[in-house]
Amino acid sequence: METQSLKFDITAREGEARAGILTTRRGVIETPVFMPVGTAGTVKGMRFEELESENLDARIILGNTYHLWLRPGIETIKACGGLHKFIGWERAMLTDSGGFQVWSLGALRKVSEAGTEFRSHIDGALCFLSPEISMQVQAALGPEIAMAFDECAPGEATQEEARRSMELTLRWAKRSKEAFEHLQSSAARDGGEPQAGMPALPAKQALFGIVQGASHLDLRRESLERTVEIGFDGYAIGGLSVGEKKPVMFEVIEEIAPRMPPDKPRYLMGVGTPEDLIEAVARGVDMFDCVLPTRNGRTGQAFTSLGKLNIKNARYALDQRPLDETCQCSVCRRHSRAFLRHLYLSGEMLARILLTHHNLAFFLDTMRRVRQAIRSCQFAKFQREFTEHLSSESGQDCV
Amino acid sequence: METQSLKFDITAREGEARAGILTTRRGVIETPVFMPVGTAGTVKGMRFEELESENLDARIILGNTYHLWLRPGIETIKACGGLHKFIGWERAMLTDSGGFQVWSLGALRKVSEAGTEFRSHIDGALCFLSPEISMQVQAALGPEIAMAFDECAPGEATQEEARRSMELTLRWAKRSKEAFEHLQSSAARDGGEPQAGMPALPAKQALFGIVQGASHLDLRRESLERTVEIGFDGYAIGGLSVGEKKPVMFEVIEEIAPRMPPDKPRYLMGVGTPEDLIEAVARGVDMFDCVLPTRNGRTGQAFTSLGKLNIKNARYALDQRPLDETCQCSVCRRHSRAFLRHLYLSGEMLARILLTHHNLAFFLDTMRRVRQAIRSCQFAKFQREFTEHLSSESGQDCV
């Protein structure tokens, strides 16, 4: 399968770490990249103008197939011209396949060879998602990058459970690819010109495969090998940050990332803190998404260069410093911890808006600095200093 | 009492309607002006950058003494350098006195000659607010315009009830002024230079008196006369939009506004819809505040040039038009009714953010057009067309 919908060029390396350029029909993305999560067609609490501002400059955001499929539904999004047009975002998007979201419903789902039956978290309606349906939904949503429909195994899965789940994921990967290619060739017949001023690429969408296998390194290696045999435009490591211990997670990343095809983007799904991202970059990962900056922002937690800060803490009641004295974001340039704490304790929406903005600015700026460090062969030094700095402030909150 | 903290110049008239310039130490405000309500130091859901943007360009916002006094409390705001510095807003502010807020607590308050005893809505603590305390709190908050501490009577108050309340308000107005002057002269001794690049005015704060008297026109006239005798920097009409019928409200405004001192700003408190604002401008009012654009935005209601629109309505499910096709705000330029409806039904914060933004843009833009109309002697025509346009769309929601 030729990559006709994405172009990926590595522009610098340092050890396993790589900096590159991912070209999509909706703009150019420098990697390593962090993708803010826009579950229901909105990065919660953020105006798109903020995401586009120089401050954040998010080049790609994530949408969740599961959520958008259930609400507003594919017919609505199709009638409104696809997801980008529906939400008013012209930059690149990636959608997950719904596999993980359905998996995380736990007891509410039933997995069979055909797919997954589950109850909607909105109205309890019985739903069914399969590789074919996921591909249809993602074709209708129209992101630049779609994901194969997979099954996730829990972090503590036994060898047997993990193998069963991995084999199923592989069969679903094949079905995903077949359905995807069928849909793409119909779409190609329907035309679909690239946007004016945007990179010209012949095909509309790319499909990434997902490596599973829980914490079993042999299964992970086998999953990678057999997923690459099927052939995708990029490869993701799924099923991490799902209950396993952190050293186990990094062991898997260290084992798998460097073995992934060097000329394709490598995407670590759903991970993690800024430190985790840097650790994963050091092991060769190019793309990330995580709800931490947005979700934790909404619960009063700020990520800073000195560590996490819990704005509810009484010590900030009169603290006129910004969240992070080294941060140049619009929140840190304007607002004090004392004010943010007041907003948070008053239940004001603006608290969640401002903390989310700062956290995204911090994640995106950290990745900008990571790319710069790799390009100037200073990544190892950057990582050391970043980590030292994080733990330097004994006063920062342990939250 | 000389107006040393405000300069007010009428620049155009048409009938009773007036356009003017209100100069404060924190910038110049064109009137008639709408002031967004920033209860707890935040215009709910709005970043200050949005309020300052060309789109909205709010020159003055309101803060609530009652809310800020209870939380975060005056000691915190003082320690953080006053309200402007605490919240990060450098433009002008007006604070109410707390009188109306305490009044609206209903059964939870007890009024005496000394002041009002009430239970905090936050923790039930017993609190006491008086003219002197309100002036102390407002001096510490540091808005450009403070309000006298008043008592409000219900819309349907009898002559006797309304007179009792009006007389109390007059005695409190005198005490407010004495306390205010005492505090201002101490503040003057402490220095307090005007900001660089801002208009130079010798005194820091202005104090407005409030006309009460419920719906009794004789009481209203007497209240105005005796409030003017005490002497304030501007005059407000209070106690409207508190349960009385709309024709009654306009009767009071029509009776009182044109009799208010012509060289001082006239402020109609807590009113109303865009049509109400225009009606009141036609009767000589210069300043307005109201929670409608922000509160209704949060509950899914948009104000448009064709009338109110309830975004929850199923007819908008596939509607790709903006909220208002004639609106140039950043929300209408980017987002469809279908998307806003999806956000609202999904409980997404962004729905409230975007509807609030649009509503404020609509109110502020309407006032901009009002000023322009008065300056070009087209106000009567503008009002007629605005009203005709409002009722032209039979399809708009009646909400």
PDB file of N, CA and C in Angstrom, chain B residues 203-231:
ATOM      1  N   ALA B 203      -9.472  62.738  40.515  1.00  0.00           N
ATOM      2  CA  ALA B 203      -9.982  61.808  41.531  1.00  0.00           C
ATOM      3  C   ALA B 203     -10.078  60.396  40.966  1.00  0.00           C
ATOM      4  N   LYS B 204     -10.014  59.428  41.866  1.00  0.00           N
ATOM      5  CA  LYS B 204      -9.965  58.038  41.430  1.00  0.00           C
ATOM      6  C   LYS B 204     -11.314  57.469  41.048  1.00  0.00           C
ATOM      7  N   GLN B 205     -12.280  57.665  41.944  1.00  0.00           N
ATOM      8  CA  GLN B 205     -13.557  56.977  41.747  1.00  0.00           C
ATOM      9  C   GLN B 205     -14.718  57.952  41.661  1.00  0.00           C
ATOM     10  N   ALA B 206     -15.734  57.554  40.935  1.00  0.00           N
ATOM     11  CA  ALA B 206     -16.982  58.306  40.871  1.00  0.00           C
ATOM     12  C   ALA B 206     -18.044  57.529  41.627  1.00  0.00           C
ATOM     13  N   LEU B 207     -19.041  58.259  42.134  1.00  0.00           N
ATOM     14  CA  LEU B 207     -20.151  57.600  42.835  1.00  0.00           C
ATOM     15  C   LEU B 207     -21.464  58.007  42.180  1.00  0.00           C
ATOM     16  N   PHE B 208     -22.270  57.010  41.865  1.00  0.00           N
ATOM     17  CA  PHE B 208     -23.587  57.255  41.267  1.00  0.00           C
ATOM     18  C   PHE B 208     -24.673  57.046  42.326  1.00  0.00           C
ATOM     19  N   GLY B 209     -25.681  57.899  42.291  1.00  0.00           N
ATOM     20  CA  GLY B 209     -26.857  57.722  43.141  1.00  0.00           C
ATOM     21  C   GLY B 209     -27.925  56.927  42.397  1.00  0.00           C
ATOM     22  N   ILE B 210     -28.850  56.328  43.153  1.00  0.00           N
ATOM     23  CA  ILE B 210     -29.862  55.453  42.538  1.00  0.00           C
ATOM     24  C   ILE B 210     -31.272  55.940  42.870  1.00  0.00           C
ATOM     25  N   VAL B 211     -32.067  56.117  41.824  1.00  0.00           N
ATOM     26  CA  VAL B 211     -33.460  56.541  41.976  1.00  0.00           C
ATOM     27  C   VAL B 211     -34.327  55.301  42.194  1.00  0.00           C
ATOM     28  N   GLN B 212     -35.128  55.309  43.271  1.00  0.00           N
ATOM     29  CA  GLN B 212     -36.050  54.209  43.522  1.00  0.00           C
ATOM     30  C   GLN B 212     -37.494  54.725  43.512  1.00  0.00           C
ATOM     31  N   GLY B 213     -38.420  53.932  44.009  1.00  0.00           N
ATOM     32  CA  GLY B 213     -39.825  54.372  44.073  1.00  0.00           C
ATOM     33  C   GLY B 213     -40.789  53.425  43.370  1.00  0.00           C
ATOM     34  N   ALA B 214     -40.300  52.218  43.050  1.00  0.00           N
ATOM     35  CA  ALA B 214     -41.140  51.189  42.413  1.00  0.00           C
ATOM     36  C   ALA B 214     -41.852  51.780  41.198  1.00  0.00           C
ATOM     37  N   SER B 215     -43.132  51.479  41.027  1.00  0.00           N
ATOM     38  CA  SER B 215     -43.827  51.942  39.820  1.00  0.00           C
ATOM     39  C   SER B 215     -44.654  53.203  40.085  1.00  0.00           C
ATOM     40  N   HIS B 216     -44.402  53.849  41.206  1.00  0.00           N
ATOM     41  CA  HIS B 216     -45.154  55.061  41.553  1.00  0.00           C
ATOM     42  C   HIS B 216     -44.420  56.293  41.029  1.00  0.00           C
ATOM     43  N   LEU B 217     -45.012  56.918  40.037  1.00  0.00           N
ATOM     44  CA  LEU B 217     -44.305  57.994  39.349  1.00  0.00           C
ATOM     45  C   LEU B 217     -44.025  59.177  40.271  1.00  0.00           C
ATOM     46  N   ASP B 218     -44.960  59.476  41.189  1.00  0.00           N
ATOM     47  CA  ASP B 218     -44.717  60.610  42.096  1.00  0.00           C
ATOM     48  C   ASP B 218     -43.521  60.312  43.001  1.00  0.00           C
ATOM     49  N   LEU B 219     -43.452  59.086  43.479  1.00  0.00           N
ATOM     50  CA  LEU B 219     -42.313  58.704  44.328  1.00  0.00           C
ATOM     51  C   LEU B 219     -41.011  58.733  43.528  1.00  0.00           C
ATOM     52  N   ARG B 220     -41.093  58.259  42.301  1.00  0.00           N
ATOM     53  CA  ARG B 220     -39.904  58.258  41.438  1.00  0.00           C
ATOM     54  C   ARG B 220     -39.398  59.700  41.241  1.00  0.00           C
ATOM     55  N   ARG B 221     -40.315  60.630  40.960  1.00  0.00           N
ATOM     56  CA  ARG B 221     -39.905  62.022  40.748  1.00  0.00           C
ATOM     57  C   ARG B 221     -39.283  62.598  42.025  1.00  0.00           C
ATOM     58  N   GLU B 222     -39.925  62.287  43.157  1.00  0.00           N
ATOM     59  CA  GLU B 222     -39.405  62.788  44.438  1.00  0.00           C
ATOM     60  C   GLU B 222     -38.027  62.187  44.731  1.00  0.00           C
ATOM     61  N   SER B 223     -37.905  60.879  44.436  1.00  0.00           N
ATOM     62  CA  SER B 223     -36.630  60.199  44.669  1.00  0.00           C
ATOM     63  C   SER B 223     -35.528  60.837  43.823  1.00  0.00           C
ATOM     64  N   LEU B 224     -35.844  61.107  42.579  1.00  0.00           N
ATOM     65  CA  LEU B 224     -34.858  61.739  41.687  1.00  0.00           C
ATOM     66  C   LEU B 224     -34.432  63.094  42.236  1.00  0.00           C
ATOM     67  N   GLU B 225     -35.445  63.907  42.587  1.00  0.00           N
ATOM     68  CA  GLU B 225     -35.160  65.266  43.040  1.00  0.00           C
ATOM     69  C   GLU B 225     -34.253  65.258  44.272  1.00  0.00           C
ATOM     70  N   ARG B 226     -34.615  64.429  45.241  1.00  0.00           N
ATOM     71  CA  ARG B 226     -33.872  64.422  46.502  1.00  0.00           C
ATOM     72  C   ARG B 226     -32.513  63.731  46.351  1.00  0.00           C
ATOM     73  N   THR B 227     -32.395  62.811  45.390  1.00  0.00           N
ATOM     74  CA  THR B 227     -31.079  62.179  45.150  1.00  0.00           C
ATOM     75  C   THR B 227     -30.143  63.199  44.499  1.00  0.00           C
ATOM     76  N   VAL B 228     -30.705  63.976  43.573  1.00  0.00           N
ATOM     77  CA  VAL B 228     -29.897  65.013  42.914  1.00  0.00           C
ATOM     78  C   VAL B 228     -29.463  66.075  43.930  1.00  0.00           C
ATOM     79  N   GLU B 229     -30.332  66.356  44.907  1.00  0.00           N
ATOM     80  CA  GLU B 229     -29.950  67.311  45.962  1.00  0.00           C
ATOM     81  C   GLU B 229     -28.709  66.845  46.720  1.00  0.00           C
ATOM     82  N   ILE B 230     -28.644  65.549  46.962  1.00  0.00           N
ATOM     83  CA  ILE B 230     -27.461  65.012  47.656  1.00  0.00           C
ATOM     84  C   ILE B 230     -26.231  65.213  46.764  1.00  0.00           C
ATOM     85  N   GLY B 231     -26.398  64.971  45.487  1.00  0.00           N
ATOM     86  CA  GLY B 231     -25.343  65.274  44.526  1.00  0.00           C
ATOM     87  C   GLY B 231     -24.425  64.092  44.247  1.00  0.00           C
TER      88      GLY B 231
END
